[in-house]
Coordinates of C-alpha atoms in Angstrom, one line a residue:
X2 CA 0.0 0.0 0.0
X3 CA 1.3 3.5 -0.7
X4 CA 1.0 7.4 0.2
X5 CA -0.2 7.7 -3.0
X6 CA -2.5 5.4 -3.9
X7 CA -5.8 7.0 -5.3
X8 CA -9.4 6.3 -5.4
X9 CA -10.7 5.5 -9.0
X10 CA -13.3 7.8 -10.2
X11 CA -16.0 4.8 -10.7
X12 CA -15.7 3.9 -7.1
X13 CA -16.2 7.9 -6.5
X14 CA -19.0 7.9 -8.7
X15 CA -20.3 4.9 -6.9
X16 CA -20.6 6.2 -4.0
X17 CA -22.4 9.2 -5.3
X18 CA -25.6 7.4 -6.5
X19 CA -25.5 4.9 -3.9
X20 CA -28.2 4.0 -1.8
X21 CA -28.5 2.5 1.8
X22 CA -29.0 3.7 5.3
X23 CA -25.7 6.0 5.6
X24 CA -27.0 7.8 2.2
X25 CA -27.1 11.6 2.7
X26 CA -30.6 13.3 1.4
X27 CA -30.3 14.7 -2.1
X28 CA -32.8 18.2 -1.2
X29 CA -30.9 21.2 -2.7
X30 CA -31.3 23.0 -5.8
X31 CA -29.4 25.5 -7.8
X32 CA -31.1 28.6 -5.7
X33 CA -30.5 26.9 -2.4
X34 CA -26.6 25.9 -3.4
X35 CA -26.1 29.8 -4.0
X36 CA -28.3 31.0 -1.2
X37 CA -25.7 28.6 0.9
X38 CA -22.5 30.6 -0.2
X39 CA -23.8 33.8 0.0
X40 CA -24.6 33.0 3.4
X41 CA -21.5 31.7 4.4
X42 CA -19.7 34.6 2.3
X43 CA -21.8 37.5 3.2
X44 CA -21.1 38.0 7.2
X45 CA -18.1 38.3 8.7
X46 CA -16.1 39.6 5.5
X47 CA -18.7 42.8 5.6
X48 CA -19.9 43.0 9.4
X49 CA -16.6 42.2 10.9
X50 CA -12.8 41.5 9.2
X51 CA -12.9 44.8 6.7
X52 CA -12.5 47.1 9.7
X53 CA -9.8 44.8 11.2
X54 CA -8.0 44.5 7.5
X55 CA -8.3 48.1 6.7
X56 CA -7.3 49.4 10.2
X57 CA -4.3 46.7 10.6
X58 CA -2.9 46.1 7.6
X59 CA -4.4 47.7 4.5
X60 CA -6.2 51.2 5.4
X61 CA -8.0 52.8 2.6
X62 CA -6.4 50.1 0.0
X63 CA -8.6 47.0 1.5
X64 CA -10.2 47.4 -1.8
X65 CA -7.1 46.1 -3.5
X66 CA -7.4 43.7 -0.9
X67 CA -10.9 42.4 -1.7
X68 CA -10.0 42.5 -5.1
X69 CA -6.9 40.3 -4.9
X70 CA -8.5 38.2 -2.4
X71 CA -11.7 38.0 -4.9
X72 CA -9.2 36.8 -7.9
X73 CA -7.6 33.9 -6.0
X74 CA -11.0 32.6 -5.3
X75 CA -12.3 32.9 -8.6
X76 CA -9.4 30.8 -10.0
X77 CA -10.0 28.6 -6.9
X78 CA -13.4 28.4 -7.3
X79 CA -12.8 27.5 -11.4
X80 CA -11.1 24.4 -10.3
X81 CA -13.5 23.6 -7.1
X82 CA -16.5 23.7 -9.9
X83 CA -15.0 21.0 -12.3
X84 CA -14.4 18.6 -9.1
X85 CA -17.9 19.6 -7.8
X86 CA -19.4 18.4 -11.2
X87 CA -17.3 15.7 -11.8
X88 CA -17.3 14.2 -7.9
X89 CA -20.5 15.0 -6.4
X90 CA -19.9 13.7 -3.4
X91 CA -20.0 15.0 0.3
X92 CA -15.9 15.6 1.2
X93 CA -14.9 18.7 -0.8
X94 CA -11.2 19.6 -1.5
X95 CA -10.5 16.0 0.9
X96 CA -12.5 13.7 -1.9
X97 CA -10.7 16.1 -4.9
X98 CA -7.2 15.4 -3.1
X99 CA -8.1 11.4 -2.9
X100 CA -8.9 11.3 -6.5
X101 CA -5.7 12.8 -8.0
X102 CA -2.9 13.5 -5.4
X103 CA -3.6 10.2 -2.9
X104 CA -4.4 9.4 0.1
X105 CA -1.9 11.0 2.2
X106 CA -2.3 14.3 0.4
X107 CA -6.2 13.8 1.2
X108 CA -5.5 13.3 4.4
X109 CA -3.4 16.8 4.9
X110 CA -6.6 18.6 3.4
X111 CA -8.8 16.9 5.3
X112 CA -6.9 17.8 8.8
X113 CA -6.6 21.0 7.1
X114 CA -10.8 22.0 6.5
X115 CA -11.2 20.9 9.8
X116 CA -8.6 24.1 11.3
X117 CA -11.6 25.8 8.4
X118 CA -14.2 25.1 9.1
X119 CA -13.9 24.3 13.0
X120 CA -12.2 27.4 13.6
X121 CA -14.2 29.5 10.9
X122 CA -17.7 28.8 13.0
X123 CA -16.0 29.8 15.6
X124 CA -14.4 32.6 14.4
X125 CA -17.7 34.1 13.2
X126 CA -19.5 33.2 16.2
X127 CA -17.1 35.8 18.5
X128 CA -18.0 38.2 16.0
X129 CA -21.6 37.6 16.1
X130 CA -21.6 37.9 20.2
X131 CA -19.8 41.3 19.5
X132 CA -22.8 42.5 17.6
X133 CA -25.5 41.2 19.4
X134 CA -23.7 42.5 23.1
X135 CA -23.7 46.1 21.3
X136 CA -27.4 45.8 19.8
X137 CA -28.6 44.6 23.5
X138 CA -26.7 47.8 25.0
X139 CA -28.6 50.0 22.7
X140 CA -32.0 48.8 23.5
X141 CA -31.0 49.2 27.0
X142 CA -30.2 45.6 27.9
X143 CA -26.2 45.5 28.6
X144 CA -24.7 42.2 29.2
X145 CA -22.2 41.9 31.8
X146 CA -18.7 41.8 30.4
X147 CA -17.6 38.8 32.3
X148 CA -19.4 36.7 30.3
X149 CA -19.5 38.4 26.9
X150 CA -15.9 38.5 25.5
X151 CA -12.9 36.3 25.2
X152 CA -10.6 35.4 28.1
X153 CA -7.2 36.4 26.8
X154 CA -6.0 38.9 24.1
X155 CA -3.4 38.8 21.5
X156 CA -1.1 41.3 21.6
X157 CA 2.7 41.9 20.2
X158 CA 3.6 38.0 20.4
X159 CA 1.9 37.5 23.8
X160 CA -1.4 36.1 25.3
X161 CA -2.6 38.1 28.1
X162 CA -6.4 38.4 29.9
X163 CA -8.8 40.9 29.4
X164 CA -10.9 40.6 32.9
X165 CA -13.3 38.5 31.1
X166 CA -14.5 34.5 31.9
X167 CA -16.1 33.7 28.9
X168 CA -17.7 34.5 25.6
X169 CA -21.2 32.7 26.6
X170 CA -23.1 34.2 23.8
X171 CA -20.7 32.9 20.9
X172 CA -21.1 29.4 22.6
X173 CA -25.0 29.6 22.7
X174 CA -25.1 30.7 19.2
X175 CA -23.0 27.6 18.6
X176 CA -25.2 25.2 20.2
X177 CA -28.8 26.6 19.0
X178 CA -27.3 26.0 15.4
X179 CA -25.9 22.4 16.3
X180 CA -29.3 21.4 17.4
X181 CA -30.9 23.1 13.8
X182 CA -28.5 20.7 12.0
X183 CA -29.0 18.0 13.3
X184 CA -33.0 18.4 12.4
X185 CA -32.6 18.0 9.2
X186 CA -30.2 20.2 5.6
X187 CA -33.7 21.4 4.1
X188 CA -35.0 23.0 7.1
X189 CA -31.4 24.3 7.6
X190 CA -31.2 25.4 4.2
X191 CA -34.4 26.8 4.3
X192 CA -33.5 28.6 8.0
X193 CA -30.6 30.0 5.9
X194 CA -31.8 31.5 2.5
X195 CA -34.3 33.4 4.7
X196 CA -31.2 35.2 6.6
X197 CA -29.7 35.6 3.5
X198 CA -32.4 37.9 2.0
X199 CA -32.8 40.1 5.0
X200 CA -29.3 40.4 5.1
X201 CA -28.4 41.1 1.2
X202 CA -31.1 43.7 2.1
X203 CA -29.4 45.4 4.7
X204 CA -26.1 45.3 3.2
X205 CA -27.4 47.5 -0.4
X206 CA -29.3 49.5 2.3
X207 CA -25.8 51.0 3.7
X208 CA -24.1 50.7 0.4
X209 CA -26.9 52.8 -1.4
X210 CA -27.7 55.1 1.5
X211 CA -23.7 55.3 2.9
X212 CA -22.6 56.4 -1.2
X213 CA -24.9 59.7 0.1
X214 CA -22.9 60.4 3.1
X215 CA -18.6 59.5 2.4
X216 CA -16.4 61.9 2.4
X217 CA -14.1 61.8 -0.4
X218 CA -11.2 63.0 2.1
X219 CA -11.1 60.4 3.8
X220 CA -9.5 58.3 0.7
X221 CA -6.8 60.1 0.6
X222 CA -3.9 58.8 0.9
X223 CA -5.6 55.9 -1.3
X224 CA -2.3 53.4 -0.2
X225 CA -0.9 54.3 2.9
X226 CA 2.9 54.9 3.1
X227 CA 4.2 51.3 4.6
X228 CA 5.2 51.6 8.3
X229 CA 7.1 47.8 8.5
X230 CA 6.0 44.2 6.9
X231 CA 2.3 43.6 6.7
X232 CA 1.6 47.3 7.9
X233 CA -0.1 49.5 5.0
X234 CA 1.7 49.5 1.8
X235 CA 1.8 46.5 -1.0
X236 CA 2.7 44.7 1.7
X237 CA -0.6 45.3 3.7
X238 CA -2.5 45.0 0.9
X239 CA -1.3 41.5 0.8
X240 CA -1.3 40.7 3.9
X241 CA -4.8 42.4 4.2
X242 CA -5.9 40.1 1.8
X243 CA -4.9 37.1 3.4
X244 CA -6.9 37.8 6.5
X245 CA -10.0 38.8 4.7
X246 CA -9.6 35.5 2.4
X247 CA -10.9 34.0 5.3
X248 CA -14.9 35.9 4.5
X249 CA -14.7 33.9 1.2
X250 CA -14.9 30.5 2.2
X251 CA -18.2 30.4 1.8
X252 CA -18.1 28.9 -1.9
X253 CA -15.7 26.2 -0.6
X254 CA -18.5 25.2 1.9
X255 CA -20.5 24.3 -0.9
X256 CA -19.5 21.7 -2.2
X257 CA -19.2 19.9 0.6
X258 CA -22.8 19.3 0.4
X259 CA -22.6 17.8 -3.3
X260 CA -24.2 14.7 -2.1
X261 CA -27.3 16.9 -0.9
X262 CA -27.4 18.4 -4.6
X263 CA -30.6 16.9 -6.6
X264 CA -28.7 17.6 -9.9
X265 CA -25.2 18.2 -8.7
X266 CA -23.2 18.2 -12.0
X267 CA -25.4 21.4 -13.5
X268 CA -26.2 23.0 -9.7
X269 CA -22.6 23.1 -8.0
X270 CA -20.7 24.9 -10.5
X271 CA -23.9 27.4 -10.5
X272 CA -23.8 27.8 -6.3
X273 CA -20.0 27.6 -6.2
X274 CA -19.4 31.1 -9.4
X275 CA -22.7 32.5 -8.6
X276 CA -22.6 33.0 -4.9
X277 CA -18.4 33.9 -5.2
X278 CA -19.2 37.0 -7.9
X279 CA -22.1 38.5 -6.2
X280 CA -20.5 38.7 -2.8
X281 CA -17.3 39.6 -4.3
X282 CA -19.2 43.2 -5.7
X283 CA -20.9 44.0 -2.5
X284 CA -17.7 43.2 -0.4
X285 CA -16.4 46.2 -2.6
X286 CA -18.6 48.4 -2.4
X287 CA -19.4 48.2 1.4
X288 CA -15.7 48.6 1.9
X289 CA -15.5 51.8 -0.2
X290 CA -18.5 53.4 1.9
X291 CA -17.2 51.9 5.3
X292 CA -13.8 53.8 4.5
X293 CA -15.3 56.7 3.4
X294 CA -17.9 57.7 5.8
X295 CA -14.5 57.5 8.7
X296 CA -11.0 57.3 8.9
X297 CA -9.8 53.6 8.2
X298 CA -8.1 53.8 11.5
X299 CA -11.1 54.3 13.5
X300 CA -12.6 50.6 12.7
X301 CA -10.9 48.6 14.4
X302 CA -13.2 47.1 16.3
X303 CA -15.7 43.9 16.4
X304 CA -18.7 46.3 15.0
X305 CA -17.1 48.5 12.3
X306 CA -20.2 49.2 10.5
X307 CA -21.9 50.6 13.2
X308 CA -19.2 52.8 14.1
X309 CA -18.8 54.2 10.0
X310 CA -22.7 54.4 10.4
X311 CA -22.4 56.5 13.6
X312 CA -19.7 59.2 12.2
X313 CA -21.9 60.0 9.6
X314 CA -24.0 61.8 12.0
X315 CA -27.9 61.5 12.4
X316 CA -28.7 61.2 8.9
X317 CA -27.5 57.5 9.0
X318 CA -28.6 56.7 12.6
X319 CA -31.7 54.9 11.9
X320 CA -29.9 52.5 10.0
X321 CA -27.3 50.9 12.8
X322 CA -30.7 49.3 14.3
X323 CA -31.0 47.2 10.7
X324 CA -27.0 47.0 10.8
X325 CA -27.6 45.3 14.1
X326 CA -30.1 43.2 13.4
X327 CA -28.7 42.2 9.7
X328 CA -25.1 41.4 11.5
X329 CA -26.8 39.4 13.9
X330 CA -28.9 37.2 11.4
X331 CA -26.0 37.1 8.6
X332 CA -23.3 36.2 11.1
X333 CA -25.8 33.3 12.3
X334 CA -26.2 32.1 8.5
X335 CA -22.2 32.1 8.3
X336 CA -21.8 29.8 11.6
X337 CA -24.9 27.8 10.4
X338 CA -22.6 26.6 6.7
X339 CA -19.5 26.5 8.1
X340 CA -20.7 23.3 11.5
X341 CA -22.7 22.3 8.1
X342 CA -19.5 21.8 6.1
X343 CA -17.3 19.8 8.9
X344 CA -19.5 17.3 9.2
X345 CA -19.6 16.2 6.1
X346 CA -16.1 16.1 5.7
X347 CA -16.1 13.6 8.6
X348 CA -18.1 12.3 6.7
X349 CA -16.0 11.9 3.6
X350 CA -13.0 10.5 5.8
X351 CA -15.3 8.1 7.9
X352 CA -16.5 6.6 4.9
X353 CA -12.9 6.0 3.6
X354 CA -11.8 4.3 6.8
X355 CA -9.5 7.1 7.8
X356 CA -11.6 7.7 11.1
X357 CA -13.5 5.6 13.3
X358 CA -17.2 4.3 11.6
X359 CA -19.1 6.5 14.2
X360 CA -18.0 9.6 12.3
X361 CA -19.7 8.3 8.9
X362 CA -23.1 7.9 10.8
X363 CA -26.2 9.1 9.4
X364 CA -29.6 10.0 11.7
X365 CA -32.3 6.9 10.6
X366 CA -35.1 9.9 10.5
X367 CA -33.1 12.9 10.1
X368 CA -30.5 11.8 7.2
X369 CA -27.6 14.2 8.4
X370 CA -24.7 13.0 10.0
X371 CA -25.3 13.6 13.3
X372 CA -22.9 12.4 15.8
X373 CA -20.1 14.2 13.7
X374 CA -22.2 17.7 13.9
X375 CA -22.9 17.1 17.6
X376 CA -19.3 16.5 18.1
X377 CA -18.4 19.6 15.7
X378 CA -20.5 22.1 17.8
X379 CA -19.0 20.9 21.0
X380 CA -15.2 21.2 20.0
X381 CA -16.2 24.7 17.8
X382 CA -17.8 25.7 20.9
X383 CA -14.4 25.8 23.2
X384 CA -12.2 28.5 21.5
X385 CA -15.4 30.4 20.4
X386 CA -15.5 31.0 24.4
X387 CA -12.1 31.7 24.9
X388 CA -9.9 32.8 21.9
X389 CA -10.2 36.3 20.6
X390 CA -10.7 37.0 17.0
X391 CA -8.0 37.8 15.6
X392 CA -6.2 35.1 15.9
X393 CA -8.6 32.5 15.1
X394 CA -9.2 34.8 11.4
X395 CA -5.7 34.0 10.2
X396 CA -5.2 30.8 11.3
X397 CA -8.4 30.2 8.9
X398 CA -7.0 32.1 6.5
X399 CA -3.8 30.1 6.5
X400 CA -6.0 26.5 6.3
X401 CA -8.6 27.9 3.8
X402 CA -5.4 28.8 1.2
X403 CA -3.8 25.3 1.4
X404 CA -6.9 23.5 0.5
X405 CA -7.4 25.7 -2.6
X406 CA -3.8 25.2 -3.5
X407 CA -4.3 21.6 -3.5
X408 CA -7.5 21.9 -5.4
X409 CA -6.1 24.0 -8.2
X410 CA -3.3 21.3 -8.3
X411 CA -5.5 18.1 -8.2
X412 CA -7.5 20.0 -10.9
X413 CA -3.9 20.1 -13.0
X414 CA -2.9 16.3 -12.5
X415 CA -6.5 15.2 -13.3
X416 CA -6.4 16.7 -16.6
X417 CA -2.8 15.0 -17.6
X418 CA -4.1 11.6 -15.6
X419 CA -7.7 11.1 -16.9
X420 CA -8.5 13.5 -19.9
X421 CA -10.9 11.0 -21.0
X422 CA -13.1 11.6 -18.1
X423 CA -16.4 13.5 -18.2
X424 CA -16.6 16.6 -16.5
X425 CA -19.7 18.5 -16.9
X426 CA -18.4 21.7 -16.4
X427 CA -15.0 22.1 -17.5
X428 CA -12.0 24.4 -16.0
X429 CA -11.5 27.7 -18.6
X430 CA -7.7 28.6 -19.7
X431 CA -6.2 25.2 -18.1
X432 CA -3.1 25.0 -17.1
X433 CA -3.4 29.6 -16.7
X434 CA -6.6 29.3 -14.1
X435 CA -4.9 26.4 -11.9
X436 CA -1.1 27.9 -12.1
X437 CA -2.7 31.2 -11.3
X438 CA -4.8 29.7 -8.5
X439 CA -1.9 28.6 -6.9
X440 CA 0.7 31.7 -7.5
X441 CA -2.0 33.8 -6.2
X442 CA -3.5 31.6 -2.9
X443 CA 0.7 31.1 -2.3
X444 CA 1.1 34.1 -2.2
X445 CA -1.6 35.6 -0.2
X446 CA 0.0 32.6 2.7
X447 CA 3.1 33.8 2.2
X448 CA 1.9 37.4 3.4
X449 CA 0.8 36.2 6.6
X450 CA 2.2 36.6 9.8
X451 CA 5.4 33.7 10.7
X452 CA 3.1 33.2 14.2
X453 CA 0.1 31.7 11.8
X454 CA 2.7 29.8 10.1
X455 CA 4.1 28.4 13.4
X456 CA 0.6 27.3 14.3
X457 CA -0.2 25.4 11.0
X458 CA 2.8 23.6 11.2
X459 CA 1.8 22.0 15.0
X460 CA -1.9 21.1 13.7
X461 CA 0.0 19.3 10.8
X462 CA 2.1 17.8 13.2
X463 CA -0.6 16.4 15.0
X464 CA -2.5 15.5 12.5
X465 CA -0.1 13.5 10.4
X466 CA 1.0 11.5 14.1
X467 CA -3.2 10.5 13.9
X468 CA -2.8 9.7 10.4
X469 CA 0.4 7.4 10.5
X470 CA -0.8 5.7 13.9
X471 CA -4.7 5.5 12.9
X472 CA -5.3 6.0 9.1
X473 CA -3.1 4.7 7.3
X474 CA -4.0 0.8 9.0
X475 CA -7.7 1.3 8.7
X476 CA -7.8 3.0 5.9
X477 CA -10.4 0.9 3.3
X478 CA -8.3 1.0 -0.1
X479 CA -5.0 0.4 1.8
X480 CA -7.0 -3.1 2.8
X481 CA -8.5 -3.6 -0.4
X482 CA -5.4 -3.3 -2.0
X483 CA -3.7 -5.7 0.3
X484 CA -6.3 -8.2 0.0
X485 CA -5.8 -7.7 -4.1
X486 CA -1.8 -8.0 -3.5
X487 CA -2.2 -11.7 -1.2
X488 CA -4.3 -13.1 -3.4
X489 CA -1.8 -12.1 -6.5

């Protein structure tokens, strides 16, 4: 048995049509696949991380940053919609890697969506409590802040505590969601594309009303003069981007439900481009307005919406009340995708024999993999109460790029490998959209901090000791290819 032994497509394809008691429910069209990523893209990208990019790293210039963010997703998201078509199974970027790269590639990018996705809900969910602390304040409800903010706080290298005992509200959020999962993906897709109108809403409300209130002065200097790596500059554009990459994971969440899809092979590639371009525009244009209506500097904090909204003066007042209430609802829809997405990439690895069979459950009633988002809520729970945001963001960032590296490889070898096979929506420009897809994803890595890099490197670690002591014995095509060896 090797590293690199791969799954064959008809096995893959298989498994796709199959039928039988763990079978996920096929229940999602076309509208609810892009409904999905606009919810998981719309949210923190908009009501959170653009005030910490632009204050941090980019200032005025996060628009490069959305922009160059926005173009290593759209080659990404090329390369994720030819797999999606082609392998409509639940697994993502882990069943892409298995296909074309092996099994111990799979492996590193399955340990790699879980830092995602486990740390993306929970990412989101501190942001969320940060919203819905400040919208209870101004209807004259203030939580106490012992039990409404994170612990510790990361500061120039060092952990230290903030007075706090725990975010409860980002942990509730966590565990209401859990519970909607399990129920059932159509009533969660259903809870979801309602969120996403109300939000979408809310979001052209401040871009349209905002445009009437910016101050063109506050623009200028469009790129700040750098002050040291990362900080403003080309170099905080970049780095800027890589931070905010995190807010477009949304499309990569997609197609991990592929084996939900009634007619995946026309319906992922529409939910995977569609949701990515029309969040890509408004996450434009609501950073323009958010840095024109106050000095980038001023927003870094968890609600920097509301504070752009507030220097405007009273002619934008009324609408922080709907910027509450739309943060609160669209930052829920985020957390909602992203405990979607692990499970299923349990799942995906379950199924392969590369974790224990409980994880590849499926409810008898239900039809979701239960225990797996049960356990996924509990473990996103824990540094959603403690960690602050910041940190969690890049070391999303930093797991979200690696998996679209690999795609945008896998989507390379599979061409030179199997250009017989038939793939219902087909790559543009190939090898330009993969190469690019992995210069630009690189690079945006490369940009972020060594701290993030230090981190990714000890959940690697860890992961590849599971791998090499669980995985690689259990695993179900390292047996099958033994048995085919013995009897040779």
């Amino acid at each position: 048995m090797g590293l690199w032994s791969t799954k064959s497509m008809a096995s893959l394809q298989n498994e796709a049509t199959g039928e039988g008691e763990n079978t996920l429910k096929r229940a999602l069209g076309a509208t609810n696949l892009v409904l999905l990523g606009i919810g998981a893209i719309i949210g923190a990208g908009i009501f959170v991380l653009t005030g910490t990019a632009a204050a941090n790293y980019a200032g005025n210039a996060v628009v490069l940053s959305f922009i160059l963010a926005g173009l290593a997703c759209a080659f990404a998201g090329l390369c994720y919609a030819e797999f999606a078509s082609m392998i409509p199974i639940a697994g993502s970027a882990y069943t892409y890697g298995y296909a074309t790269l092996g099994e111990f590639v799979a492996w590193i990018i399955g340990w790699d969506l879980m830092l995602e996705y486990l740390l993306g809900a929970s990412t989101v969910a501190v942001g969320w409590a940060g919203y819905f602390a400040e919208f209870l304040r101004k209807i004259g409800i203030p939580l106490p802040s012992q039990i409404s903010g994170a612990p510790f706080a990361f500061a120039d290298g060092h952990f230290t505590r903030t007075g706090s005992l725990v975010n409860l509200p980002a942990m509730l959020l966590i565990g209401l969601l859990t519970i909607i999962l399990v129920i059932g993906i159509k009533e969660s897709a259903r809870f979801n594309n309602v969120i996403v109108f109300l939000k979408v809403a809310i979001v052209l409300l401040v871009i349209v009303f905002g445009f009437m209130f910016v101050n063109t002065a506050n623009w200028h200097p469009f790129i700040s003069p750098n002050e040291g790596p990362g900080k403003y500059g080309w170099s905080g554009i970049a780095r800027g981007g890589g931070v905010i990459f995190f807010a477009y994971i949304g499309f990569d969440a997609v197609s991990t439900t592929a084996q939900e899809a009634k007619n995946p092979q026309r319906d992922m590639p529409i939910g995977i481009l569609g949701s990515l371009a029309v969040c890509t525009v408004l996450y434009i244009l609501m950073a323009l307005v958010m840095t024109g209506l106050t000095p980038f500097r001023n927003l870094n904090v968890p609600n920097p919406v509301q504070v752009a909204l507030d220097a405007a003066g009273p002619g934008l007042a009324w609408l922080n009340y709907f910027v509450g209430i739309g943060a609160i609802l669209g930052l829920a829809s985020v957390v909602l995708v992203m405990l979607m997405g692990q499970p299923r990439v349990f799942f995906a690895m379950a199924r392969d024999g590369l974790l224990p069979a409980v994880f590849g459950k499926v409810h008898p009633r239900f039809k979701t993999p239960y225990v797996t988002t049960i356990l996924t809520g509990i473990v996103a729970a824990i540094p959603a109460g403690f960690l602050p945001i910041e940190e969690l963001g890049t070391l999303v960032s930093i797991g979200t790029l690696l998996a679209f590296v690999i795609v945008c490889a896998g989507t390379l070898v599979l061409r030179y490998k199997r250009p017989d096979l038939h793939r219902p929506f087909k790559t543009p420009l190939v090898p330009l959209v993969p190469i690019l897809g992995i210069l630009s994803c690189g690079y945006l890595m490369w940009s972020l901090p060594r701290q993030t890099w230090e981190r990714l490197v000890v959940w690697m670690v860890i992961g590849l000791f599971i791998y090499f002591a669980y995985s690689r014995t259990h695993s179900k095509l390292a047996r099958a290819e033994a048995a085919g060896n013995t009897s040779a």
